[in-house]
Tab-separated table of C-alpha atoms in Angstrom:
chain	number	residue	atom	x	y	z
A	1	MET	CA	14.542	20.078	34.180
A	2	PRO	CA	13.600	16.264	35.165
A	3	HIS	CA	9.872	17.270	34.674
A	4	ARG	CA	10.476	18.823	31.328
A	5	ILE	CA	12.424	15.395	30.076
A	6	GLU	CA	9.561	13.319	31.784
A	7	THR	CA	6.980	14.886	29.360
A	8	LEU	CA	9.118	14.797	26.442
A	9	CYS	CA	9.394	11.184	27.093
A	10	GLN	CA	5.762	10.768	27.569
A	11	GLU	CA	5.244	12.460	24.196
A	12	LEU	CA	7.496	9.826	22.808
A	13	ASP	CA	5.500	7.136	24.468
A	14	ALA	CA	2.225	8.334	23.134
A	15	LYS	CA	3.611	8.340	19.507
A	16	ALA	CA	4.811	4.636	19.692
A	17	VAL	CA	1.246	3.300	19.045
A	18	SER	CA	0.927	5.042	15.520
A	19	LEU	CA	4.478	4.367	14.716
A	20	ALA	CA	4.250	0.753	15.731
A	21	GLN	CA	1.081	0.491	13.492
A	22	ALA	CA	2.865	1.731	10.466
A	23	ASP	CA	5.753	-0.424	11.238
A	24	ARG	CA	3.398	-3.702	11.231
A	25	TYR	CA	1.849	-2.567	7.931
A	26	TYR	CA	5.107	-2.079	6.240
A	27	SER	CA	6.369	-5.588	7.564
A	28	GLY	CA	2.944	-7.360	6.687
A	29	THR	CA	2.392	-8.343	10.251
A	30	GLN	CA	-0.723	-6.518	11.083
A	31	PRO	CA	-3.534	-8.416	12.536
A	32	LEU	CA	-6.575	-9.716	10.636
A	33	ALA	CA	-9.135	-6.735	10.618
A	34	TYR	CA	-12.216	-8.193	9.349
A	35	LEU	CA	-12.620	-11.291	11.466
A	36	ALA	CA	-15.326	-10.853	13.693
A	37	PRO	CA	-14.719	-11.062	17.612
A	38	GLY	CA	-17.092	-13.878	17.974
A	39	GLN	CA	-15.339	-16.024	15.115
A	40	ARG	CA	-11.968	-15.025	16.766
A	41	ARG	CA	-12.988	-16.379	19.954
A	42	ALA	CA	-14.376	-19.496	18.329
A	43	LEU	CA	-11.127	-20.304	16.625
A	44	SER	CA	-9.024	-19.365	19.818
A	45	ASN	CA	-6.928	-16.997	17.750
A	46	ARG	CA	-5.528	-19.975	15.722
A	47	LEU	CA	-6.392	-18.158	12.506
A	48	GLN	CA	-3.364	-15.828	11.210
A	49	THR	CA	-3.669	-13.451	8.439
A	50	VAL	CA	-2.301	-14.428	4.998
A	51	ASN	CA	-0.653	-11.261	3.920
A	52	ALA	CA	0.301	-10.183	0.311
A	53	ASN	CA	2.287	-7.476	1.313
A	54	TYR	CA	1.486	-4.552	-0.963
A	55	CYS	CA	2.224	-1.806	1.814
A	56	ARG	CA	5.810	-2.728	1.268
A	57	VAL	CA	5.486	-2.573	-2.676
A	58	VAL	CA	3.992	0.819	-2.838
A	59	THR	CA	6.453	2.404	-0.462
A	60	HIS	CA	9.597	1.251	-2.132
A	61	ALA	CA	8.101	2.056	-5.389
A	62	VAL	CA	8.844	5.574	-4.473
A	63	ALA	CA	11.637	4.944	-1.929
A	64	ASP	CA	13.955	3.114	-4.457
A	65	ARG	CA	14.055	6.114	-6.746
A	66	LEU	CA	15.062	8.667	-4.387
A	67	HIS	CA	19.090	9.062	-4.468
A	68	VAL	CA	20.877	12.230	-3.553
A	69	GLU	CA	23.934	12.350	-5.910
A	70	GLY	CA	25.392	15.683	-4.616
A	71	PHE	CA	25.198	19.169	-3.795
A	72	THR	CA	26.076	22.374	-5.543
A	73	ARG	CA	25.836	25.936	-5.227
A	74	ASP	CA	25.624	28.317	-8.172
A	75	GLY	CA	26.494	25.295	-10.439
A	76	GLU	CA	29.559	24.307	-8.570
A	77	ASN	CA	30.084	21.003	-6.831
A	78	LEU	CA	30.374	21.121	-2.798
A	79	ASP	CA	33.213	18.702	-2.933
A	80	ARG	CA	33.833	19.163	0.766
A	81	VAL	CA	30.480	18.619	1.861
A	82	TRP	CA	30.339	15.537	-0.319
A	83	GLN	CA	33.432	14.172	1.040
A	84	ALA	CA	31.842	14.301	4.762
A	85	TRP	CA	28.612	12.965	3.430
A	86	ALA	CA	30.704	10.108	2.189
A	87	ALA	CA	32.743	9.612	5.105
A	88	SER	CA	29.630	9.520	7.362
A	89	GLY	CA	28.064	6.659	5.149
A	90	MET	CA	25.438	8.669	3.866
A	91	PRO	CA	25.227	7.612	0.503
A	92	THR	CA	23.604	4.735	1.892
A	93	GLY	CA	22.307	6.407	5.222
A	94	HIS	CA	20.270	8.879	3.439
A	95	ARG	CA	18.318	6.477	2.003
A	96	ARG	CA	17.347	4.756	5.081
A	97	ALA	CA	16.371	8.276	6.481
A	98	VAL	CA	14.217	8.462	3.381
A	99	LEU	CA	12.727	5.140	3.623
A	100	GLU	CA	12.060	5.465	7.476
A	101	ALA	CA	10.143	8.742	6.467
A	102	LEU	CA	8.044	7.075	4.013
A	103	ILE	CA	7.273	4.019	6.299
A	104	ALA	CA	6.623	5.825	9.656
A	105	GLY	CA	5.832	9.254	8.460
A	106	ARG	CA	9.041	10.928	9.533
A	107	SER	CA	12.976	10.119	10.375
A	108	TYR	CA	15.644	12.393	11.677
A	109	VAL	CA	19.049	13.256	10.587
A	110	THR	CA	21.496	14.707	13.132
A	111	VAL	CA	24.592	16.802	12.267
A	112	TRP	CA	27.604	17.042	15.118
A	113	ALA	CA	31.378	17.404	15.263
A	114	SER	CA	33.724	14.631	16.148
A	115	ARG	CA	37.373	15.487	16.539
A	116	GLY	CA	36.626	18.567	14.403
A	117	LYS	CA	35.004	16.883	11.398
A	118	PRO	CA	31.396	16.795	10.815
A	119	THR	CA	29.381	13.370	11.557
A	120	ILE	CA	25.976	12.774	10.141
A	121	THR	CA	23.470	10.102	11.742
A	122	VAL	CA	20.114	8.977	11.004
A	123	ASP	CA	17.671	8.714	13.766
A	124	SER	CA	14.245	7.057	13.784
A	125	ALA	CA	11.069	8.702	14.808
A	126	ALA	CA	10.404	6.006	17.351
A	127	GLU	CA	13.642	7.431	19.521
A	128	MET	CA	13.335	11.205	18.551
A	129	LEU	CA	10.927	14.056	18.440
A	130	HIS	CA	11.274	17.906	17.608
A	131	LYS	CA	9.688	21.022	18.621
A	132	THR	CA	9.013	23.943	16.269
A	133	ASP	CA	8.178	27.724	16.846
A	134	PRO	CA	4.508	28.198	16.145
A	135	LEU	CA	5.105	31.208	14.352
A	136	THR	CA	8.345	30.836	12.451
A	137	GLY	CA	8.520	27.062	12.208
A	138	GLU	CA	12.009	27.092	13.197
A	139	LEU	CA	13.052	24.384	15.104
A	140	THR	CA	13.259	24.987	18.850
A	141	LEU	CA	14.634	21.450	20.187
A	142	ALA	CA	14.967	18.016	19.666
A	143	PHE	CA	14.900	15.095	21.898
A	144	LYS	CA	16.272	11.526	21.602
A	145	ARG	CA	15.957	8.543	23.980
A	146	ILE	CA	17.669	5.052	23.645
A	147	VAL	CA	18.209	2.282	25.825
A	148	LYS	CA	21.621	0.608	25.682
A	149	ASP	CA	23.469	-1.969	27.866
A	150	GLY	CA	20.395	-1.917	29.983
A	151	ARG	CA	20.279	1.478	30.815
A	152	GLY	CA	18.220	4.699	29.450
A	153	TYR	CA	20.091	7.479	27.937
A	154	ALA	CA	18.878	10.688	26.372
A	155	VAL	CA	20.139	13.846	24.850
A	156	LEU	CA	18.272	17.414	24.857
A	157	LEU	CA	19.617	19.366	21.572
A	158	GLU	CA	18.769	23.264	21.880
A	159	PRO	CA	20.147	26.280	19.874
A	160	ASP	CA	22.630	26.997	22.614
A	161	LYS	CA	23.445	24.027	24.268
A	162	ILE	CA	23.518	20.086	24.376
A	163	ILE	CA	22.183	18.329	27.356
A	164	ARG	CA	23.036	14.660	27.940
A	165	TYR	CA	21.026	12.600	30.613
A	166	GLU	CA	21.324	9.128	32.092
A	167	GLY	CA	18.363	7.016	33.039
A	168	PRO	CA	17.663	4.287	35.471
A	169	GLU	CA	18.080	0.838	34.483
A	170	ALA	CA	15.941	-0.336	31.887
A	171	PRO	CA	15.192	-4.344	32.120
A	172	SER	CA	14.010	-5.890	29.362
A	173	GLY	CA	14.823	-2.942	27.232
A	174	MET	CA	11.745	-0.906	28.408
A	175	THR	CA	12.383	2.614	27.742
A	176	PRO	CA	12.111	4.916	31.293
A	177	THR	CA	10.095	7.997	31.581
A	178	THR	CA	11.436	8.841	35.125
A	179	GLY	CA	14.805	9.070	36.881
A	180	TRP	CA	16.614	10.897	34.521
A	181	ARG	CA	19.611	12.967	35.666
A	182	VAL	CA	22.145	15.240	33.612
A	183	ALA	CA	25.360	13.743	32.821
A	184	GLU	CA	26.679	16.497	30.629
A	185	ILE	CA	26.221	20.016	29.454
A	186	LEU	CA	27.773	20.872	26.130
A	187	PRO	CA	27.740	24.397	24.108
A	188	ASN	CA	26.030	24.238	20.728
A	189	PRO	CA	28.248	26.510	18.406
A	190	LEU	CA	26.188	26.212	15.637
A	191	GLY	CA	23.560	28.465	17.122
A	192	VAL	CA	20.840	26.144	15.893
A	193	VAL	CA	19.295	22.596	16.549
A	194	PRO	CA	21.784	20.526	14.586
A	195	VAL	CA	18.836	18.102	13.729
A	196	VAL	CA	16.833	17.925	10.587
A	197	PRO	CA	13.428	16.157	10.254
A	198	LEU	CA	12.441	14.391	7.126
A	199	VAL	CA	8.485	14.780	7.277
A	200	ASN	CA	6.522	12.905	4.680
A	201	SER	CA	3.587	15.485	4.618
A	202	HIS	CA	2.205	17.830	2.091
A	203	ARG	CA	-0.549	19.412	4.300
A	204	LEU	CA	-0.113	22.413	7.025
A	205	LEU	CA	-1.354	20.366	9.964
A	206	ASP	CA	0.133	17.024	8.982
A	207	ASP	CA	3.144	16.139	11.182
A	208	GLY	CA	4.025	12.895	9.024
A	209	THR	CA	2.017	10.437	7.081
A	210	PRO	CA	3.169	7.010	6.155
A	211	GLN	CA	3.275	6.532	2.508
A	212	SER	CA	1.223	3.426	2.459
A	213	ALA	CA	-1.500	4.720	4.517
A	214	PRO	CA	-3.930	5.472	1.979
A	215	ILE	CA	-4.137	1.323	0.863
A	216	TRP	CA	-4.303	0.229	4.730
A	217	ALA	CA	-8.000	-0.224	4.521
A	218	LEU	CA	-7.437	-2.192	1.212
A	219	GLN	CA	-4.778	-4.192	2.427
A	220	ASP	CA	-6.847	-5.234	5.274
A	221	LEU	CA	-9.569	-6.492	2.986
A	222	LEU	CA	-7.055	-8.181	0.646
A	223	SER	CA	-5.397	-10.022	3.522
A	224	LYS	CA	-9.105	-11.010	4.916
A	225	LEU	CA	-9.891	-12.380	1.057
A	226	MET	CA	-6.573	-14.315	1.146
A	227	SER	CA	-7.364	-15.857	4.512
A	228	ASP	CA	-10.726	-16.747	3.536
A	229	LEU	CA	-9.226	-18.231	0.265
A	230	ALA	CA	-6.805	-20.439	2.382
A	231	VAL	CA	-9.669	-21.524	4.568
A	232	ALA	CA	-11.724	-22.343	1.312
A	233	SER	CA	-9.033	-24.196	-0.418
A	234	GLU	CA	-8.466	-26.314	2.834
A	235	ALA	CA	-12.035	-27.463	2.730
A	236	ALA	CA	-11.515	-27.879	-0.811
A	237	SER	CA	-8.675	-30.155	-0.631
A	238	LEU	CA	-10.713	-32.210	2.013
A	239	PRO	CA	-14.226	-32.865	0.839
A	240	ARG	CA	-16.908	-33.396	2.981
A	241	ARG	CA	-18.816	-36.658	2.530
A	242	TRP	CA	-22.067	-38.067	3.942
A	243	ALA	CA	-23.671	-41.535	4.560
A	244	THR	CA	-27.292	-42.338	5.608
A	245	GLY	CA	-28.820	-45.684	6.573
A	246	LEU	CA	-25.841	-46.981	8.578
A	247	ALA	CA	-26.181	-48.280	11.897
A	248	LEU	CA	-23.673	-46.866	14.113
A	249	ASP	CA	-22.038	-48.705	17.121
A	250	ILE	CA	-21.295	-47.118	20.546
A	251	ASP	CA	-18.345	-47.838	22.612
A	252	ASP	CA	-18.198	-48.318	26.564
A	253	ASP	CA	-17.678	-44.752	27.029
A	254	GLY	CA	-20.920	-43.743	24.987
A	255	ASP	CA	-19.194	-42.665	22.202
A	256	THR	CA	-19.871	-43.198	18.599
A	257	ILE	CA	-17.508	-45.774	16.528
A	258	SER	CA	-16.924	-44.791	13.054
A	259	PRO	CA	-18.092	-47.514	10.633
A	260	PHE	CA	-15.122	-46.372	8.136
A	261	SER	CA	-11.446	-46.797	8.154
A	262	ASP	CA	-9.171	-43.845	8.329
A	263	GLU	CA	-6.632	-45.790	6.386
A	264	PRO	CA	-5.862	-44.417	2.643
A	265	GLY	CA	-7.517	-46.446	-0.198
A	266	THR	CA	-9.867	-48.202	1.914
A	267	VAL	CA	-13.370	-48.476	0.598
A	268	ALA	CA	-16.522	-47.594	2.448
A	269	VAL	CA	-19.181	-50.182	2.441
A	270	SER	CA	-22.354	-51.211	4.342
A	271	GLU	CA	-24.406	-54.508	3.828
A	272	ARG	CA	-27.740	-52.453	4.300
A	273	ALA	CA	-29.387	-51.959	0.859
A	274	ASP	CA	-30.910	-48.449	1.879
A	275	THR	CA	-27.498	-47.120	2.351
A	276	LYS	CA	-26.593	-43.859	0.515
A	277	PHE	CA	-23.221	-42.503	0.224
A	278	GLY	CA	-22.811	-38.629	-1.089
A	279	GLU	CA	-20.514	-35.682	-1.056
A	280	TRP	CA	-21.042	-31.668	-0.477
A	281	ASN	CA	-20.239	-29.704	-3.229
A	282	SER	CA	-16.508	-28.264	-2.969
A	283	PRO	CA	-16.568	-24.420	-2.567
A	284	ASP	CA	-15.954	-22.456	-5.844
A	285	LEU	CA	-12.637	-20.545	-5.725
A	286	ARG	CA	-12.878	-18.603	-8.701
A	287	ALA	CA	-15.081	-15.871	-7.031
A	288	TYR	CA	-12.188	-15.241	-4.882
A	289	ASN	CA	-9.659	-14.856	-7.782
A	290	ASP	CA	-12.017	-12.313	-9.080
A	291	ALA	CA	-12.352	-10.277	-5.614
A	292	ILE	CA	-8.628	-10.638	-5.257
A	293	GLY	CA	-7.820	-8.917	-8.370
A	294	LEU	CA	-10.427	-6.214	-7.851
A	295	VAL	CA	-8.840	-5.291	-4.654
A	296	ILE	CA	-5.280	-5.434	-6.033
A	297	ARG	CA	-6.126	-2.892	-8.856
A	298	GLN	CA	-7.761	-0.638	-6.519
A	299	ILE	CA	-4.479	-0.812	-4.343
A	300	GLY	CA	-2.388	0.295	-7.434
A	301	SER	CA	-4.837	2.858	-8.301
A	302	VAL	CA	-4.966	4.710	-4.728
A	303	GLY	CA	-1.267	3.904	-4.270
A	304	GLY	CA	-0.020	4.816	-7.691
A	305	VAL	CA	1.505	1.845	-8.735
A	306	PRO	CA	1.157	0.338	-12.369
A	307	GLU	CA	-0.225	-3.185	-12.590
A	308	MET	CA	2.838	-4.523	-14.184
A	309	LEU	CA	4.607	-4.032	-10.653
A	310	LEU	CA	1.584	-5.508	-8.785
A	311	GLY	CA	1.953	-8.982	-9.962
A	312	ILE	CA	-1.471	-9.475	-11.469
A	313	GLU	CA	-2.500	-10.509	-14.878
A	314	SER	CA	-2.413	-7.501	-17.213
A	315	PRO	CA	-1.397	-6.683	-20.812
A	316	ASP	CA	2.360	-6.032	-20.630
A	317	PRO	CA	3.386	-2.673	-22.192
A	318	SER	CA	4.875	-3.565	-25.654
A	319	SER	CA	7.161	-0.316	-26.176
A	320	ALA	CA	9.183	1.920	-24.152
A	321	GLU	CA	6.654	4.536	-24.434
A	322	GLN	CA	3.849	2.397	-23.099
A	323	ILE	CA	6.271	1.421	-20.087
A	324	ARG	CA	7.249	5.214	-19.370
A	325	ALA	CA	3.162	6.087	-19.557
A	326	ALA	CA	2.456	3.303	-17.185
A	327	MET	CA	5.255	4.435	-14.749
A	328	LEU	CA	4.034	7.993	-14.788
A	329	PRO	CA	2.126	7.997	-11.166
A	330	VAL	CA	5.285	6.513	-9.654
A	331	ILE	CA	7.718	9.285	-11.548
A	332	SER	CA	5.223	11.787	-10.641
A	333	ALA	CA	5.410	10.841	-6.761
A	334	VAL	CA	9.038	10.591	-6.780
A	335	LEU	CA	9.729	14.230	-8.543
A	336	GLU	CA	6.947	15.299	-5.642
A	337	LYS	CA	9.232	13.726	-2.722
A	338	GLN	CA	12.347	15.271	-4.346
A	339	ARG	CA	10.777	18.659	-3.941
A	340	LEU	CA	9.519	17.792	-0.442
A	341	PHE	CA	12.861	16.414	0.939
A	342	SER	CA	14.951	19.047	-0.812
A	343	THR	CA	14.526	21.687	1.656
A	344	SER	CA	15.876	19.130	4.255
A	345	PHE	CA	19.065	17.771	2.717
A	346	GLU	CA	20.178	21.360	1.810
A	347	ARG	CA	19.910	22.186	5.560
A	348	ILE	CA	21.732	19.144	6.189
A	349	ALA	CA	24.485	20.223	3.542
A	350	ALA	CA	24.413	23.553	5.006
A	351	LEU	CA	24.962	22.125	8.856
A	352	VAL	CA	27.836	20.197	7.413
A	353	GLU	CA	29.552	23.235	5.941
A	354	ALA	CA	28.733	25.142	9.156
A	355	VAL	CA	30.831	22.775	11.181
A	356	GLN	CA	33.638	22.717	8.516
A	357	THR	CA	33.922	26.297	8.478
A	358	ASP	CA	33.438	26.783	12.268
A	359	SER	CA	30.436	29.235	11.803
A	360	ASN	CA	27.432	29.624	13.573
A	361	THR	CA	25.540	31.075	10.267
A	362	LEU	CA	24.021	28.523	8.085
A	363	SER	CA	24.775	29.530	4.188
A	364	ASP	CA	22.273	29.685	1.456
A	365	GLY	CA	22.063	28.840	-1.877
A	366	ILE	CA	22.733	25.209	-1.718
A	367	SER	CA	20.998	22.849	-4.113
A	368	VAL	CA	20.473	19.100	-3.843
A	369	VAL	CA	21.518	16.972	-7.028
A	370	TRP	CA	18.899	13.856	-7.318
A	371	ARG	CA	19.071	10.916	-9.401
A	372	ASP	CA	16.760	10.941	-12.348
A	373	ALA	CA	13.527	9.591	-11.389
A	374	GLU	CA	13.139	7.976	-14.787
A	375	ASP	CA	14.177	4.663	-15.954
A	376	GLN	CA	16.278	5.018	-18.803
A	377	THR	CA	19.038	2.758	-20.678
A	378	PHE	CA	22.663	4.251	-20.442
A	379	SER	CA	22.500	4.489	-24.174
A	380	GLN	CA	19.333	6.391	-24.425
A	381	LEU	CA	20.349	8.671	-21.366
A	382	SER	CA	23.925	9.365	-23.055
A	383	ASP	CA	22.507	9.869	-26.606
A	384	GLY	CA	20.089	12.474	-25.164
A	385	LEU	CA	22.614	14.340	-23.030
A	386	SER	CA	24.796	14.315	-25.971
A	387	LYS	CA	22.428	16.152	-28.132
A	388	LEU	CA	21.945	18.562	-25.323
A	389	TYR	CA	25.455	19.096	-25.015
A	390	ALA	CA	26.422	19.784	-28.567
A	391	ALA	CA	23.273	22.166	-28.990
A	392	GLY	CA	24.884	23.841	-26.081
A	393	LEU	CA	21.781	23.668	-23.953
A	394	LEU	CA	23.717	21.689	-21.021
A	395	PRO	CA	27.459	22.284	-19.613
A	396	LEU	CA	29.569	19.250	-19.566
A	397	GLU	CA	29.517	18.940	-15.971
A	398	GLU	CA	25.910	18.791	-15.842
A	399	VAL	CA	25.854	15.866	-18.514
A	400	TRP	CA	28.233	14.063	-15.839
A	401	ARG	CA	25.975	14.747	-13.187
A	402	LYS	CA	22.886	13.280	-14.902
A	403	LEU	CA	24.904	10.404	-16.296
A	404	GLY	CA	25.097	9.135	-12.506
A	405	TYR	CA	28.774	10.296	-11.754
A	406	ALA	CA	29.470	11.280	-8.046
A	407	PRO	CA	31.003	14.646	-7.255
A	408	ASP	CA	34.444	13.138	-6.475
A	409	GLU	CA	34.140	11.309	-9.638
A	410	ILE	CA	33.336	14.538	-11.567
A	411	ALA	CA	36.146	16.157	-9.994
A	412	GLU	CA	38.547	13.469	-11.027
A	413	LEU	CA	37.045	13.594	-14.559
A	414	ARG	CA	37.440	17.565	-14.518
A	415	ARG	CA	41.320	16.875	-13.692
A	416	MET	CA	41.655	14.377	-16.304
A	417	ARG	CA	40.321	16.551	-18.851
A	418	LEU	CA	42.350	19.468	-17.699
A	419	THR	CA	45.459	17.270	-17.669
A	420	SER	CA	44.553	16.210	-21.443
A	421	ARG	CA	44.309	19.539	-22.598
A	422	ILE	CA	47.676	20.491	-21.163
A	423	GLU	CA	49.248	17.852	-22.679
A	424	GLY	CA	47.668	18.204	-25.788
A	425	VAL	CA	49.086	22.062	-25.859
A	426	ALA	CA	52.542	20.821	-24.847
A	427	ALA	CA	52.546	18.510	-27.898
């Protein structure tokens, strides 16, 4: 068993490089990619990247529109599931899980029982990995490793048992790979691995791709151009001048003595008639503006973000229809992510329900209620829904859901409506 844990630790360590790269691009701290090694050595690594972080913009354009607002089965709200969801802080926590999946390519949600009640936690791909059956795709195990209070801890989650491990001391927060011992073995009454991966992938052999990965090369090019612009603007602000026909004096150490004063406001003068003064042309910065604008537009095209969100000069949409058309790539991406992540959130809800009912079978038929991905004013949304309700095309509770009411708020509205009817009959 220790050998197995060491292997899983090594797999986590192997994934750390790609995860750190994704994190650097999201945070805008990736190194300057287009600086030649010789130039880097000549500058003694003094030149740092100037980064306009569009990786974050591309990621949040989708992440900020992904909100789970409830769970239903056959059109009925799963109120108990939502109460457990809210009690675990998941109205906010699930957005962290989605954001982590978009940043790193995957994240994890764990469902377990604490004092007989379900608890839901979000885990990073930097601390957790999972394995699936190659034929069925069902989870066979999940493994989590952390460092806390200077010591390593790990947990192996399998369908029939949960094994907790204690590791050796971890100085400076270094995660240990060897030296693990079993601290506790618990039965798993759920009969399945109580972990749900959120994987940002649409291809069969892809185990998760950061949302911003398609623009990483363009982001590097943009950072290079921005850094070049910073250097060129420094040269433009300090013009380089020249003089000929001057006699230069040498000091006792053999160094040239400048004939001009460094004090501001002084005038360069020479008594020799053949002395000439001049100034080299300053670099033209307009070419940088054109190149940077071109790269930003390419980022918007590849990343599916309209120009009005990229901070560059572009014709502003003059009507709601034009804004909606400009935002269509973002809305399409959000709807795609809703379809992708729905299966994961439905399984999370099923695990919560299994804990609540003390069952070892996950129920079917659960659906996720997502917030509308499209921006609409409240008056526009309510007007359209009112017309659909009046025409009998939408039930009232669906209207409430689309207006953004949470399941517990819908339950209260349902109770108030029933009370009002009873009082009206009594009157």
